[in-house]
Short mmCIF file of C-alpha atoms in Angstrom, two decimals:
data_model
loop_
_atom_site.label_atom_id
_atom_site.label_comp_id
_atom_site.label_asym_id
_atom_site.label_seq_id
_atom_site.Cartn_x
_atom_site.Cartn_y
_atom_site.Cartn_z
CA UNK A 1 -12.64 37.87 -242.63
CA UNK A 2 -13.01 41.19 -240.80
CA UNK A 3 -16.31 41.84 -239.15
CA UNK A 4 -17.87 45.22 -238.69
CA UNK A 5 -18.15 45.15 -234.90
CA UNK A 6 -20.52 47.67 -233.38
CA UNK A 7 -20.45 48.85 -229.78
CA UNK A 8 -23.71 49.37 -227.91
CA UNK A 9 -24.75 50.66 -224.53
CA UNK A 10 -28.32 49.72 -223.70
CA UNK A 11 -29.80 51.43 -220.66
CA UNK A 12 -32.86 50.31 -218.72
CA UNK A 13 -34.05 53.90 -218.23
CA UNK A 14 -36.37 53.72 -215.23
CA UNK A 15 -34.13 51.19 -213.50
CA UNK A 16 -31.23 53.65 -213.66
CA UNK A 17 -33.39 56.64 -212.68
CA UNK A 18 -34.55 54.74 -209.59
CA UNK A 19 -30.98 53.67 -208.75
CA UNK A 20 -29.38 57.12 -208.87
CA UNK A 21 -30.36 59.35 -205.95
CA UNK A 22 -30.11 62.60 -207.92
CA UNK A 23 -32.41 61.33 -210.69
CA UNK A 24 -34.75 59.60 -208.26
CA UNK A 25 -35.15 62.89 -206.39
CA UNK A 26 -35.95 64.79 -209.63
CA UNK A 27 -38.40 62.05 -210.70
CA UNK A 28 -40.51 62.53 -207.55
CA UNK A 29 -41.87 65.81 -208.91
CA UNK A 30 -40.73 65.76 -212.55
CA UNK A 31 -40.42 62.36 -214.22
CA UNK A 32 -39.92 63.95 -217.64
CA UNK A 33 -37.09 66.08 -216.22
CA UNK A 34 -35.39 63.00 -214.77
CA UNK A 35 -35.68 61.22 -218.14
CA UNK A 36 -34.21 64.21 -219.98
CA UNK A 37 -31.32 64.49 -217.52
CA UNK A 38 -30.51 60.79 -218.00
CA UNK A 39 -30.78 61.21 -221.78
CA UNK A 40 -28.39 64.20 -221.71
CA UNK A 41 -25.85 62.24 -219.64
CA UNK A 42 -26.01 59.26 -222.00
CA UNK A 43 -25.66 61.52 -225.06
CA UNK A 44 -22.41 62.89 -223.60
CA UNK A 45 -21.22 59.38 -222.85
CA UNK A 46 -22.07 58.10 -226.34
CA UNK A 47 -20.42 61.10 -227.94
CA UNK A 48 -17.21 60.51 -226.02
CA UNK A 49 -17.04 56.70 -226.24
CA UNK A 50 -18.39 56.24 -229.75
CA UNK A 51 -20.85 53.65 -228.48
CA UNK A 52 -24.34 53.60 -229.93
CA UNK A 53 -26.58 54.16 -226.93
CA UNK A 54 -30.16 53.05 -226.60
CA UNK A 55 -32.23 54.05 -223.57
CA UNK A 56 -35.36 51.99 -223.02
CA UNK A 57 -38.27 53.32 -220.97
CA UNK A 58 -41.11 50.90 -220.51
CA UNK A 59 -44.71 51.89 -220.93
CA UNK A 60 -45.85 48.63 -219.37
CA UNK A 61 -48.79 50.10 -217.46
CA UNK A 62 -49.73 52.86 -219.89
CA UNK A 63 -52.96 52.03 -221.70
CA UNK A 64 -52.91 51.88 -225.52
CA UNK A 65 -49.31 53.05 -225.73
CA UNK A 66 -47.50 52.25 -228.97
CA UNK A 67 -43.78 51.69 -229.23
CA UNK A 68 -42.02 54.91 -230.16
CA UNK A 69 -38.39 55.46 -231.03
CA UNK A 70 -36.78 58.89 -230.90
CA UNK A 71 -33.50 59.34 -232.70
CA UNK A 72 -31.44 61.94 -230.93
CA UNK A 73 -27.83 62.99 -231.24
CA UNK A 74 -25.76 59.79 -230.84
CA UNK A 75 -28.57 57.85 -229.16
CA UNK A 76 -31.98 56.28 -229.55
CA UNK A 77 -34.68 56.64 -226.93
CA UNK A 78 -37.26 53.86 -226.97
CA UNK A 79 -40.63 53.91 -225.22
CA UNK A 80 -42.06 50.39 -225.27
CA UNK A 81 -45.61 49.52 -226.17
CA UNK A 82 -48.33 48.65 -223.67
CA UNK A 83 -47.67 45.37 -221.81
CA UNK A 84 -43.98 45.34 -222.82
CA UNK A 85 -41.30 45.74 -220.20
CA UNK A 86 -37.94 47.35 -220.85
CA UNK A 87 -36.43 43.95 -219.97
CA UNK A 88 -38.31 42.12 -222.73
CA UNK A 89 -37.49 44.85 -225.26
CA UNK A 90 -33.78 44.73 -224.33
CA UNK A 91 -33.74 40.93 -224.52
CA UNK A 92 -35.33 40.98 -227.98
CA UNK A 93 -32.99 43.75 -229.16
CA UNK A 94 -29.84 41.91 -227.99
CA UNK A 95 -31.02 38.78 -229.81
CA UNK A 96 -31.23 40.81 -233.05
CA UNK A 97 -27.56 41.87 -232.86
CA UNK A 98 -24.54 40.06 -234.20
CA UNK A 99 -22.80 37.78 -231.72
CA UNK A 100 -19.64 39.74 -232.51
CA UNK A 101 -21.06 43.11 -231.43
CA UNK A 102 -19.79 44.63 -228.18
CA UNK A 103 -22.90 45.07 -226.05
CA UNK A 104 -23.18 46.48 -222.52
CA UNK A 105 -26.51 46.62 -220.73
CA UNK A 106 -26.92 48.95 -217.76
CA UNK A 107 -29.42 47.64 -215.23
CA UNK A 108 -29.62 46.65 -211.57
CA UNK A 109 -32.37 44.12 -212.27
CA UNK A 110 -30.88 40.73 -211.31
CA UNK A 111 -33.14 38.66 -213.61
CA UNK A 112 -32.33 40.96 -216.52
CA UNK A 113 -28.61 40.71 -215.76
CA UNK A 114 -28.81 36.90 -216.02
CA UNK A 115 -30.66 37.09 -219.36
CA UNK A 116 -28.15 39.64 -220.68
CA UNK A 117 -25.21 37.44 -219.71
CA UNK A 118 -26.94 34.42 -221.28
CA UNK A 119 -27.25 36.32 -224.57
CA UNK A 120 -23.52 37.05 -224.61
CA UNK A 121 -23.73 40.72 -223.63
CA UNK A 122 -21.96 42.33 -220.71
CA UNK A 123 -23.95 43.86 -217.92
CA UNK A 124 -22.98 46.87 -215.90
CA UNK A 125 -24.66 48.03 -212.73
CA UNK A 126 -26.05 51.52 -212.25
CA UNK A 127 -23.03 52.27 -210.07
CA UNK A 128 -20.59 51.15 -212.79
CA UNK A 129 -22.48 53.22 -215.37
CA UNK A 130 -22.25 56.29 -213.14
CA UNK A 131 -18.48 55.74 -212.73
CA UNK A 132 -18.11 55.29 -216.52
CA UNK A 133 -20.04 58.52 -217.11
CA UNK A 134 -17.91 60.43 -214.60
CA UNK A 135 -14.73 59.04 -216.17
CA UNK A 136 -15.91 60.01 -219.67
CA UNK A 137 -16.83 63.51 -218.48
CA UNK A 138 -13.45 63.95 -216.79
CA UNK A 139 -11.63 62.71 -219.90
CA UNK A 140 -13.65 65.08 -222.10
CA UNK A 141 -12.73 68.04 -219.87
CA UNK A 142 -9.05 67.07 -219.98
CA UNK A 143 -9.17 66.66 -223.76
CA UNK A 144 -10.92 70.02 -224.17
CA UNK A 145 -8.48 71.83 -221.89
CA UNK A 146 -5.49 70.37 -223.74
CA UNK A 147 -7.11 71.43 -227.04
CA UNK A 148 -7.56 74.94 -225.61
CA UNK A 149 -3.85 75.09 -224.80
CA UNK A 150 -3.02 74.10 -228.39
CA UNK A 151 -5.32 76.79 -229.76
CA UNK A 152 -3.64 79.61 -227.86
CA UNK A 153 -2.27 82.17 -230.28
CA UNK A 154 1.35 81.97 -231.26
CA UNK A 155 2.28 85.39 -232.58
CA UNK A 156 5.73 86.67 -233.43
CA UNK A 157 5.20 89.84 -231.39
CA UNK A 158 4.73 87.71 -228.29
CA UNK A 159 8.19 86.18 -228.72
CA UNK A 160 10.31 89.21 -229.67
CA UNK A 161 11.96 91.71 -227.38
CA UNK A 162 10.68 95.31 -227.46
CA UNK A 163 13.67 96.69 -229.39
CA UNK A 164 13.38 94.18 -232.25
CA UNK A 165 9.64 94.67 -232.33
CA UNK A 166 10.10 98.44 -232.58
CA UNK A 167 12.56 98.05 -235.50
CA UNK A 168 10.20 95.77 -237.37
CA UNK A 169 7.33 98.19 -236.82
CA UNK A 170 9.43 101.05 -238.25
CA UNK A 171 10.29 98.96 -241.32
CA UNK A 172 6.60 98.14 -241.79
CA UNK A 173 5.67 101.83 -241.67
CA UNK A 174 8.28 102.80 -244.26
CA UNK A 175 6.78 100.55 -246.88
#
């Protein structure tokens, strides 16, 4: 029996923001900007790899916050409810998936990594995620540049000598 295996990348949002210097620097003055930059990077990654990406931001210390889920292009962005950590959300989410699904969880949190591994998912560190993103971006650029080369026009006039081109032009004008 063939199973419909799904591929997921689950990202512990704030953990990754705090692990990457460029995002951590943005977050000092603009947390929303850092979140959006991470979201944009993960959208590109998901688009290229075909993985369903879920970024989880916890609202653990935000009073009266309700869980919200934003569906964006190729990804879901989850903001947890009050008193729920990203770790607990991720753990619960992984448990809801099929044991046959291909699941990667990006976090540097050691306790979370152990839980993830115990649930049968793979864990990747923030560093590995950054390398994966850079590889995907590089591959996309290479793919796009090779597509551009294929799209270049291929006209007869570009391949004929001037004399033959002149004769054909004269024939065209006579008719």
